[in-house]
Tab-separated table of C-alpha atoms in Angstrom:
chain	number	residue	atom	x	y	z
A	281	UNK	CA	31.159	-68.828	5.565
A	282	UNK	CA	32.703	-71.340	3.671
A	283	UNK	CA	29.103	-73.305	2.385
A	284	UNK	CA	30.596	-77.045	3.075
A	285	UNK	CA	31.649	-75.242	6.750
A	286	UNK	CA	27.996	-74.935	6.968
A	287	UNK	CA	27.260	-78.161	6.180
A	288	UNK	CA	29.595	-79.476	8.734
A	289	UNK	CA	28.046	-77.333	11.738
A	290	UNK	CA	24.351	-77.452	9.955
A	291	UNK	CA	24.121	-73.760	11.264
A	292	UNK	CA	24.791	-69.904	9.456
A	293	UNK	CA	25.899	-67.010	11.714
A	294	UNK	CA	21.998	-65.961	10.671
A	295	UNK	CA	21.107	-68.528	12.518
A	296	UNK	CA	23.339	-68.414	15.543
A	297	UNK	CA	22.097	-63.960	16.095
A	298	UNK	CA	18.590	-66.002	15.368
A	299	UNK	CA	19.556	-68.651	18.435
A	300	UNK	CA	21.532	-65.852	20.695
A	301	UNK	CA	18.091	-63.040	20.102
A	302	UNK	CA	15.883	-65.945	20.498
A	303	UNK	CA	17.580	-67.364	24.030
A	304	UNK	CA	18.362	-63.805	25.480
A	305	UNK	CA	14.597	-62.789	24.974
A	306	UNK	CA	12.811	-65.652	26.349
A	307	UNK	CA	15.651	-65.888	28.853
A	308	UNK	CA	14.430	-61.486	30.372
A	309	UNK	CA	10.514	-62.713	29.882
A	310	UNK	CA	11.423	-65.596	32.834
A	311	UNK	CA	12.854	-63.177	35.109
A	312	UNK	CA	10.100	-61.015	34.019
A	313	UNK	CA	7.579	-63.269	34.571
A	314	UNK	CA	8.893	-64.935	37.662
A	315	UNK	CA	8.918	-61.389	39.016
A	316	UNK	CA	5.466	-60.736	38.483
A	317	UNK	CA	4.264	-63.945	39.893
A	318	UNK	CA	6.495	-64.410	42.538
A	319	UNK	CA	8.836	-67.158	44.203
A	320	UNK	CA	5.877	-69.596	44.917
A	321	UNK	CA	6.569	-71.273	40.925
A	322	UNK	CA	9.616	-72.719	42.500
A	323	UNK	CA	8.024	-74.215	45.509
A	324	UNK	CA	7.476	-77.779	43.340
A	325	UNK	CA	4.958	-78.797	45.810
A	326	UNK	CA	2.808	-80.786	43.892
A	327	UNK	CA	1.652	-82.885	40.891
A	328	UNK	CA	0.902	-79.426	39.057
A	329	UNK	CA	4.130	-77.314	39.934
A	330	UNK	CA	5.814	-80.112	38.388
A	331	UNK	CA	4.088	-80.264	35.629
A	332	UNK	CA	4.145	-76.263	35.332
A	333	UNK	CA	8.093	-76.538	35.265
A	334	UNK	CA	8.352	-79.209	33.239
A	335	UNK	CA	5.996	-77.545	30.722
A	336	UNK	CA	8.351	-74.430	31.044
A	337	UNK	CA	11.447	-76.028	30.197
A	338	UNK	CA	9.670	-77.585	27.399
A	339	UNK	CA	8.524	-74.439	26.426
A	340	UNK	CA	11.771	-73.111	26.581
A	341	UNK	CA	13.434	-75.611	24.660
A	342	UNK	CA	10.890	-75.496	21.164
A	343	UNK	CA	11.275	-71.211	21.691
A	344	UNK	CA	15.211	-71.118	21.977
A	345	UNK	CA	15.839	-73.990	19.042
A	346	UNK	CA	14.393	-72.896	16.072
A	347	UNK	CA	16.532	-75.825	14.783
A	348	UNK	CA	17.343	-78.840	16.489
A	349	UNK	CA	20.935	-79.126	15.288
A	350	UNK	CA	23.488	-79.483	17.732
A	351	UNK	CA	25.114	-76.501	16.652
A	352	UNK	CA	22.019	-74.540	17.185
A	353	UNK	CA	21.387	-75.985	20.634
A	354	UNK	CA	25.073	-75.543	21.700
A	355	UNK	CA	24.179	-71.954	20.829
A	356	UNK	CA	21.264	-71.772	22.570
A	357	UNK	CA	23.016	-72.970	25.880
A	358	UNK	CA	25.895	-71.407	25.734
A	359	UNK	CA	23.614	-68.000	25.333
A	360	UNK	CA	21.553	-68.911	28.193
A	361	UNK	CA	24.311	-69.544	30.576
A	362	UNK	CA	26.110	-66.009	29.453
A	363	UNK	CA	22.666	-64.656	30.180
A	364	UNK	CA	22.563	-65.908	33.164
A	365	UNK	CA	25.775	-65.128	34.621
A	366	UNK	CA	25.623	-61.556	33.574
A	367	UNK	CA	22.102	-61.135	35.812
A	368	UNK	CA	24.071	-62.430	38.259
A	369	UNK	CA	26.811	-60.236	38.561
A	370	UNK	CA	24.246	-57.341	37.783
A	371	UNK	CA	21.994	-58.592	40.089
A	372	UNK	CA	25.195	-58.475	42.985
A	373	UNK	CA	27.166	-55.369	42.033
A	374	UNK	CA	24.112	-53.223	40.938
A	375	UNK	CA	20.708	-52.184	43.312
A	376	UNK	CA	18.384	-51.360	40.502
A	377	UNK	CA	18.869	-54.833	38.593
A	378	UNK	CA	18.505	-56.533	42.274
A	379	UNK	CA	15.324	-54.930	43.293
A	380	UNK	CA	13.861	-54.934	39.235
A	381	UNK	CA	14.462	-58.964	39.222
A	382	UNK	CA	14.298	-59.864	42.822
A	383	UNK	CA	11.271	-60.726	44.927
A	384	UNK	CA	11.228	-59.744	48.341
A	385	UNK	CA	10.724	-62.133	51.356
A	386	UNK	CA	6.958	-62.047	51.783
A	387	UNK	CA	5.734	-62.839	55.328
A	388	UNK	CA	2.717	-64.994	55.784
A	389	UNK	CA	2.155	-65.291	59.167
A	390	UNK	CA	3.274	-63.175	62.015
A	391	UNK	CA	2.791	-63.412	66.038
A	392	UNK	CA	0.699	-66.992	65.373
A	393	UNK	CA	-1.556	-65.039	62.474
A	394	UNK	CA	-1.711	-66.362	58.915
A	395	UNK	CA	-2.088	-62.902	56.438
A	396	UNK	CA	-4.011	-64.013	54.509
A	397	UNK	CA	-4.139	-60.477	51.967
A	398	UNK	CA	0.249	-61.903	51.695
A	399	UNK	CA	-1.153	-65.810	51.407
A	400	UNK	CA	-3.229	-64.690	48.102
A	401	UNK	CA	-0.125	-61.933	46.769
A	402	UNK	CA	1.919	-65.261	47.104
A	403	UNK	CA	-0.125	-67.592	45.177
A	404	UNK	CA	-0.382	-69.867	48.625
A	405	UNK	CA	-3.491	-71.503	49.993
A	406	UNK	CA	-3.856	-72.048	54.144
A	407	UNK	CA	-3.092	-75.717	53.334
A	408	UNK	CA	0.058	-75.602	51.723
A	409	UNK	CA	1.621	-73.355	54.537
A	410	UNK	CA	0.014	-76.083	57.115
A	411	UNK	CA	1.875	-78.177	54.362
A	412	UNK	CA	5.368	-76.337	55.177
A	413	UNK	CA	4.751	-76.182	58.989
A	414	UNK	CA	4.058	-79.935	59.073
A	415	UNK	CA	7.114	-80.119	56.760
A	416	UNK	CA	9.314	-78.155	59.259
A	417	UNK	CA	8.021	-80.279	62.582
A	418	UNK	CA	5.924	-78.319	63.894
A	419	UNK	CA	1.947	-79.523	64.833
A	420	UNK	CA	0.901	-75.557	65.589
A	421	UNK	CA	1.200	-72.253	65.361
A	422	UNK	CA	1.933	-71.847	68.596
A	423	UNK	CA	5.641	-71.048	69.199
A	424	UNK	CA	5.625	-69.592	65.441
A	425	UNK	CA	6.889	-65.417	65.675
A	426	UNK	CA	6.783	-65.694	61.736
A	427	UNK	CA	6.513	-67.562	58.905
A	428	UNK	CA	7.895	-65.794	55.182
A	429	UNK	CA	7.823	-66.804	51.483
A	430	UNK	CA	11.635	-66.328	51.002
A	431	UNK	CA	12.901	-65.283	47.716
A	432	UNK	CA	14.016	-68.945	46.268
A	433	UNK	CA	10.403	-70.282	46.956
A	434	UNK	CA	11.425	-71.692	50.022
A	435	UNK	CA	9.233	-70.654	53.504
A	436	UNK	CA	10.918	-70.014	56.695
A	437	UNK	CA	9.924	-70.091	60.182
A	438	UNK	CA	10.884	-68.283	63.176
A	439	UNK	CA	10.555	-68.757	66.573
A	440	UNK	CA	8.754	-67.082	68.984
A	441	UNK	CA	11.924	-65.378	71.856
A	442	UNK	CA	14.256	-65.869	68.725
A	443	UNK	CA	16.222	-62.396	68.962
A	444	UNK	CA	15.977	-60.440	65.586
A	445	UNK	CA	18.329	-58.315	64.139
A	446	UNK	CA	17.296	-55.683	62.307
A	447	UNK	CA	19.939	-56.101	59.541
A	448	UNK	CA	18.524	-59.918	59.188
A	449	UNK	CA	15.094	-58.458	58.223
A	450	UNK	CA	15.482	-55.126	56.634
A	451	UNK	CA	14.256	-56.014	53.252
A	452	UNK	CA	10.801	-57.066	54.381
A	453	UNK	CA	7.915	-54.794	54.133
A	454	UNK	CA	5.652	-56.187	56.966
A	455	UNK	CA	9.062	-55.910	59.332
A	456	UNK	CA	7.130	-53.524	61.991
A	457	UNK	CA	4.912	-56.697	62.379
A	458	UNK	CA	7.578	-58.821	64.445
């Protein structure tokens, strides 16, 4: 590449590939860590959750942007968008990838009884569960058939008396408890 072009854009081809490799590595690491630690990381319901998300963004930014020129930032951003699109396509079209990177919903409460082992697995406390109950306009577990931590980190509540379509709950490990 012409040295004048390198000076104008502030990046060499080696730096482009290093940025692509670093962005790819951090993206894959984030997917793996999200899988290991679960969807709870995305609830953002408290100050430390927000600190985690902001710190994560800052750390990823520092790792991906080996240098801080606009071109390096653009290459890193482009790489993350491409990776997100590729993983999105793989997630929807390749079942093995879907199972590998996607958390399953977790039953947190069944027929009015809190499942403490599942709360621990979801890295949630009873206090956080009660908060979600209140946020959805409920004052008690009476009338609650199930509370689920969904893939996206949100908690859903299924009321007593609702018909349960087996297909809707097929991915749950504890579906027989509902």
